[in-house]
Amino acid sequence: VTGPPAGRPRAGQLDAADPLAAFRDRFVLDESQIYLDGNSLGPLPRATQARIAEVVGHEWGSGLAGSWSHWIGLPGQVGDLLGEHLLGAAPGQVAVCDSTTVNLYKLACAALEARPGRSVIVTDDDNFPTDRYVLQGIAAQHGCQLRMIATDLNQGVDEDALRRSLDGHTALVCLSHVAYRSGALADMAAITQIAHDAGALVLWDLCHSVGAVPVHLDASGADLAVGCTYKYLNAGPGAPAFLYVRAGLQQRLRQPVWGWFGQRDQFAMGAGYDPAPGIGAFLTGTPQVIGTVAVQQGVELLAEAGIGKLRAKSAALTSYLIDLADDWLAPSGITVASPRDDHRRGGHVTLAHPDAGPISQALIGQNVICDYRTPDRIRLGPAPAYTRFTDVWDALDTLRQILISRSYLNQPAAHSAATY
Amino acid sequence: VTGPPAGRPRAGQLDAADPLAAFRDRFVLDESQIYLDGNSLGPLPRATQARIAEVVGHEWGSGLAGSWSHWIGLPGQVGDLLGEHLLGAAPGQVAVCDSTTVNLYKLACAALEARPGRSVIVTDDDNFPTDRYVLQGIAAQHGCQLRMIATDLNQGVDEDALRRSLDGHTALVCLSHVAYRSGALADMAAITQIAHDAGALVLWDLCHSVGAVPVHLDASGADLAVGCTYKYLNAGPGAPAFLYVRAGLQQRLRQPVWGWFGQRDQFAMGAGYDPAPGIGAFLTGTPQVIGTVAVQQGVELLAEAGIGKLRAKSAALTSYLIDLADDWLAPSGITVASPRDDHRRGGHVTLAHPDAGPISQALIGQNVICDYRTPDRIRLGPAPAYTRFTDVWDALDTLRQILISRSYLNQPAAHSAATY
């Protein structure tokens, strides 16, 4: 056992030079803990806390039903804001609505219907569970085949394997932009082209990338996308998700849940369903107002920081984390289970160890909040809007001490609570 | 033109004798207006305002992702609470999740699949738009027929007409318990029996009845139900909806949106979708936490008042409203467009007049908040938890004066904002 490593002053220098350092004060954070789980649930922005109180007390409490004249435009307005600042999407293509799961269902059904005669959906076998389950359900209901390409758990989807899996039967390719387990970042433009070369549509899950890495939906030629807002967008537990439908596809695609918020002239309450023009046709029921306002606040905060600066800091934080893991933790059996190339890695880093479960619990017990992933992974998400280089140093030092002392062997088996 | 009518002291006596009078103080209400639109969006309960602040500041702000260990049980727990106090449903049959529209879709698809060989869905032609649109979409997607029974706009569904419309091809009957336009209250047990006699399943929309009239799902033999929480449950704009699936049907029915919150062992994140036992299989994506907590508060408030007392007061309020309309407004061309029998009427009363649009606007302009319904209807919802008999008296007197003065003729054409 060696003494504590040198180098913390270097982390302090990196913090001092951080152009985003001041954004940390925008969040409610407990200084007694290091929160590396913003890739699961982002912390509360102070402005969001105030804005929710205003929406509840003033818009609902005083404005009552009359506030719907303002609220009704929110799904599209906040969608446009998200599109402009974080998704590379021109106006009229993004809406904030429903959950990621429901949006995946709506868009995958719509895509399948738009590719008649094709009956194969392709995803990867390590895609996030809800993606796999939703697609499995759709395949069963539509008599289609769900083809799962074998994926390296540390490196993400292999483009050659993907290309080989596609043919004239492929209707839809559905993949995550950043892999939830490894943090591997897919090349959206290249993979979209591979799907299009086979005549398939592509649906991107942006849950683990939106707000962490720049997304260029329009420039990549992407067809469809969904994502959640409670991770890097910091919109709170169960805040509504979003969906993107490329403008050129909106007229051709028809989603299956024909609700009154997707109706062209909603309050005429006409006899027949007549889908609204544009992205409005992809809405369903009454929108979740408080959560949508929280999305707006979250996007505005990140827009002010700038996704370019956020990404640069994120790459520096995760690279620093990997360097410390190599230096300090490899002798204790930790391996890095994320891509080492900054350009292939999103906003989180995953470490592998056979005792990852109890080690995660021990870390949380020492106020370093991470999450455990089956079977042997520890996920660390140093979100750039509020994480300091000294936080990474301290977290890794805590982990180092846990590993050296083997104190984690006294932990009960992990039940992964912090995994949303 | 006569002078002002007598009788306001009588309203004051009714308020003095009201066992629920104290509940008015539980709500944030503007004393300068009379809010008769709680059947669209209920007002803010003070306890809900405080509880949302606590969930945001403490559970999210301080507890962060660790709070999921508590939050994850909310959809079922709040569903059970709702089932016990307001739906007549034993535990394990109700979940709070998604929107009414999405829940309608999920349950109607599940019902259709459970009745193979039957290809007709029956609803009424004045059912709420989202119900009609969702069913129309499902019929189109499944190659089924949507049969709409002609309905009296003032009296609701005719049971004989319904019976005649059913046969061995009917898979599902989907109706509203209380009609959104007229307030007509259907006989749930009788209609459920009519559907069952034809071998069909029945799906009840409880949006306009839950919290206003006692609902006895189990005792009625109902199969399926959905409803919203932002009307009489006062859970706020876009708060999550609920669904009910009779225990005996849960194993046989499979809903189409296979999400990770419906998975048996969610955090094993296994390869294949394996639906959770019981009502959990009808969940989809990550639940809306703030809204679900607001539902809990809303249900607890009504449970404390007691649905029996709420219903008794509601019937008295609406009966009083109808009496005043007959006495004061009939000479000005107003007709009552709701059932006159208390046992056939839910919590709101609808008045018809050819100039209903501008009259509604004039009423709102004089701080009596109602809503307009095409083509010629004014909806007045004196929710019993906070509406006084003097409010009804004052509202009808205001309406009387508007009609006599014909001041509404100066109003612009109505755009119905308050109609959610």
PDB file of N, CA, C and O in Angstrom, chain A residues 345-368:
ATOM      1  N   ARG A 345     -16.187   8.728 -27.293  1.00  0.00           N
ATOM      2  CA  ARG A 345     -16.704   8.582 -25.935  1.00  0.00           C
ATOM      3  C   ARG A 345     -17.651   9.727 -25.611  1.00  0.00           C
ATOM      4  O   ARG A 345     -17.358  10.884 -25.934  1.00  0.00           O
ATOM      5  N   GLY A 346     -18.769   9.421 -24.989  1.00  0.00           N
ATOM      6  CA  GLY A 346     -19.708  10.453 -24.558  1.00  0.00           C
ATOM      7  C   GLY A 346     -19.313  11.028 -23.215  1.00  0.00           C
ATOM      8  O   GLY A 346     -18.131  11.175 -22.919  1.00  0.00           O
ATOM      9  N   GLY A 347     -20.289  11.302 -22.363  1.00  0.00           N
ATOM     10  CA  GLY A 347     -20.038  12.045 -21.135  1.00  0.00           C
ATOM     11  C   GLY A 347     -19.774  11.216 -19.901  1.00  0.00           C
ATOM     12  O   GLY A 347     -19.559  11.794 -18.833  1.00  0.00           O
ATOM     13  N   HIS A 348     -19.796   9.906 -20.008  1.00  0.00           N
ATOM     14  CA  HIS A 348     -19.514   9.105 -18.815  1.00  0.00           C
ATOM     15  C   HIS A 348     -18.449   8.059 -19.099  1.00  0.00           C
ATOM     16  O   HIS A 348     -18.169   7.735 -20.254  1.00  0.00           O
ATOM     17  N   VAL A 349     -17.858   7.565 -18.014  1.00  0.00           N
ATOM     18  CA  VAL A 349     -16.811   6.551 -18.109  1.00  0.00           C
ATOM     19  C   VAL A 349     -17.238   5.357 -17.263  1.00  0.00           C
ATOM     20  O   VAL A 349     -17.759   5.526 -16.163  1.00  0.00           O
ATOM     21  N   THR A 350     -17.004   4.175 -17.809  1.00  0.00           N
ATOM     22  CA  THR A 350     -17.369   2.959 -17.092  1.00  0.00           C
ATOM     23  C   THR A 350     -16.106   2.181 -16.757  1.00  0.00           C
ATOM     24  O   THR A 350     -15.223   2.017 -17.601  1.00  0.00           O
ATOM     25  N   LEU A 351     -16.049   1.757 -15.504  1.00  0.00           N
ATOM     26  CA  LEU A 351     -14.925   0.957 -15.037  1.00  0.00           C
ATOM     27  C   LEU A 351     -15.447  -0.443 -14.726  1.00  0.00           C
ATOM     28  O   LEU A 351     -16.547  -0.595 -14.204  1.00  0.00           O
ATOM     29  N   ALA A 352     -14.638  -1.440 -15.054  1.00  0.00           N
ATOM     30  CA  ALA A 352     -15.046  -2.822 -14.799  1.00  0.00           C
ATOM     31  C   ALA A 352     -14.210  -3.422 -13.676  1.00  0.00           C
ATOM     32  O   ALA A 352     -13.007  -3.140 -13.564  1.00  0.00           O
ATOM     33  N   HIS A 353     -14.863  -4.213 -12.856  1.00  0.00           N
ATOM     34  CA  HIS A 353     -14.199  -4.936 -11.763  1.00  0.00           C
ATOM     35  C   HIS A 353     -15.149  -6.052 -11.345  1.00  0.00           C
ATOM     36  O   HIS A 353     -16.358  -5.833 -11.276  1.00  0.00           O
ATOM     37  N   PRO A 354     -14.622  -7.233 -11.046  1.00  0.00           N
ATOM     38  CA  PRO A 354     -15.523  -8.339 -10.686  1.00  0.00           C
ATOM     39  C   PRO A 354     -16.400  -8.024  -9.477  1.00  0.00           C
ATOM     40  O   PRO A 354     -17.518  -8.537  -9.367  1.00  0.00           O
ATOM     41  N   ASP A 355     -15.954  -7.142  -8.609  1.00  0.00           N
ATOM     42  CA  ASP A 355     -16.748  -6.783  -7.423  1.00  0.00           C
ATOM     43  C   ASP A 355     -17.412  -5.413  -7.590  1.00  0.00           C
ATOM     44  O   ASP A 355     -17.568  -4.661  -6.609  1.00  0.00           O
ATOM     45  N   ALA A 356     -17.783  -5.084  -8.807  1.00  0.00           N
ATOM     46  CA  ALA A 356     -18.322  -3.743  -9.085  1.00  0.00           C
ATOM     47  C   ALA A 356     -19.523  -3.399  -8.203  1.00  0.00           C
ATOM     48  O   ALA A 356     -19.676  -2.251  -7.780  1.00  0.00           O
ATOM     49  N   GLY A 357     -20.353  -4.390  -7.917  1.00  0.00           N
ATOM     50  CA  GLY A 357     -21.544  -4.134  -7.099  1.00  0.00           C
ATOM     51  C   GLY A 357     -21.187  -3.587  -5.730  1.00  0.00           C
ATOM     52  O   GLY A 357     -21.523  -2.455  -5.390  1.00  0.00           O
ATOM     53  N   PRO A 358     -20.480  -4.378  -4.912  1.00  0.00           N
ATOM     54  CA  PRO A 358     -20.117  -3.871  -3.588  1.00  0.00           C
ATOM     55  C   PRO A 358     -19.191  -2.656  -3.641  1.00  0.00           C
ATOM     56  O   PRO A 358     -19.268  -1.797  -2.747  1.00  0.00           O
ATOM     57  N   ILE A 359     -18.352  -2.553  -4.644  1.00  0.00           N
ATOM     58  CA  ILE A 359     -17.492  -1.366  -4.740  1.00  0.00           C
ATOM     59  C   ILE A 359     -18.348  -0.115  -4.948  1.00  0.00           C
ATOM     60  O   ILE A 359     -18.121   0.924  -4.325  1.00  0.00           O
ATOM     61  N   SER A 360     -19.371  -0.214  -5.821  1.00  0.00           N
ATOM     62  CA  SER A 360     -20.274   0.937  -6.042  1.00  0.00           C
ATOM     63  C   SER A 360     -20.947   1.328  -4.739  1.00  0.00           C
ATOM     64  O   SER A 360     -21.058   2.514  -4.406  1.00  0.00           O
ATOM     65  N   GLN A 361     -21.393   0.323  -3.994  1.00  0.00           N
ATOM     66  CA  GLN A 361     -22.069   0.620  -2.721  1.00  0.00           C
ATOM     67  C   GLN A 361     -21.112   1.300  -1.750  1.00  0.00           C
ATOM     68  O   GLN A 361     -21.494   2.225  -1.032  1.00  0.00           O
ATOM     69  N   ALA A 362     -19.869   0.839  -1.723  1.00  0.00           N
ATOM     70  CA  ALA A 362     -18.889   1.450  -0.824  1.00  0.00           C
ATOM     71  C   ALA A 362     -18.617   2.892  -1.231  1.00  0.00           C
ATOM     72  O   ALA A 362     -18.486   3.789  -0.381  1.00  0.00           O
ATOM     73  N   LEU A 363     -18.534   3.133  -2.531  1.00  0.00           N
ATOM     74  CA  LEU A 363     -18.315   4.506  -3.025  1.00  0.00           C
ATOM     75  C   LEU A 363     -19.473   5.405  -2.589  1.00  0.00           C
ATOM     76  O   LEU A 363     -19.254   6.524  -2.094  1.00  0.00           O
ATOM     77  N   ILE A 364     -20.697   4.936  -2.798  1.00  0.00           N
ATOM     78  CA  ILE A 364     -21.867   5.730  -2.410  1.00  0.00           C
ATOM     79  C   ILE A 364     -21.844   5.964  -0.899  1.00  0.00           C
ATOM     80  O   ILE A 364     -22.129   7.063  -0.414  1.00  0.00           O
ATOM     81  N   GLY A 365     -21.429   4.933  -0.165  1.00  0.00           N
ATOM     82  CA  GLY A 365     -21.323   5.069   1.282  1.00  0.00           C
ATOM     83  C   GLY A 365     -20.324   6.136   1.701  1.00  0.00           C
ATOM     84  O   GLY A 365     -20.422   6.704   2.788  1.00  0.00           O
ATOM     85  N   GLN A 366     -19.374   6.424   0.835  1.00  0.00           N
ATOM     86  CA  GLN A 366     -18.405   7.492   1.126  1.00  0.00           C
ATOM     87  C   GLN A 366     -18.736   8.752   0.337  1.00  0.00           C
ATOM     88  O   GLN A 366     -17.870   9.588   0.070  1.00  0.00           O
ATOM     89  N   ASN A 367     -20.004   8.888  -0.035  1.00  0.00           N
ATOM     90  CA  ASN A 367     -20.498  10.122  -0.660  1.00  0.00           C
ATOM     91  C   ASN A 367     -19.925  10.410  -2.039  1.00  0.00           C
ATOM     92  O   ASN A 367     -19.833  11.569  -2.448  1.00  0.00           O
ATOM     93  N   VAL A 368     -19.544   9.359  -2.731  1.00  0.00           N
ATOM     94  CA  VAL A 368     -19.228   9.506  -4.152  1.00  0.00           C
ATOM     95  C   VAL A 368     -20.344   8.767  -4.900  1.00  0.00           C
ATOM     96  O   VAL A 368     -20.411   7.541  -4.891  1.00  0.00           O
TER      97      VAL A 368
END
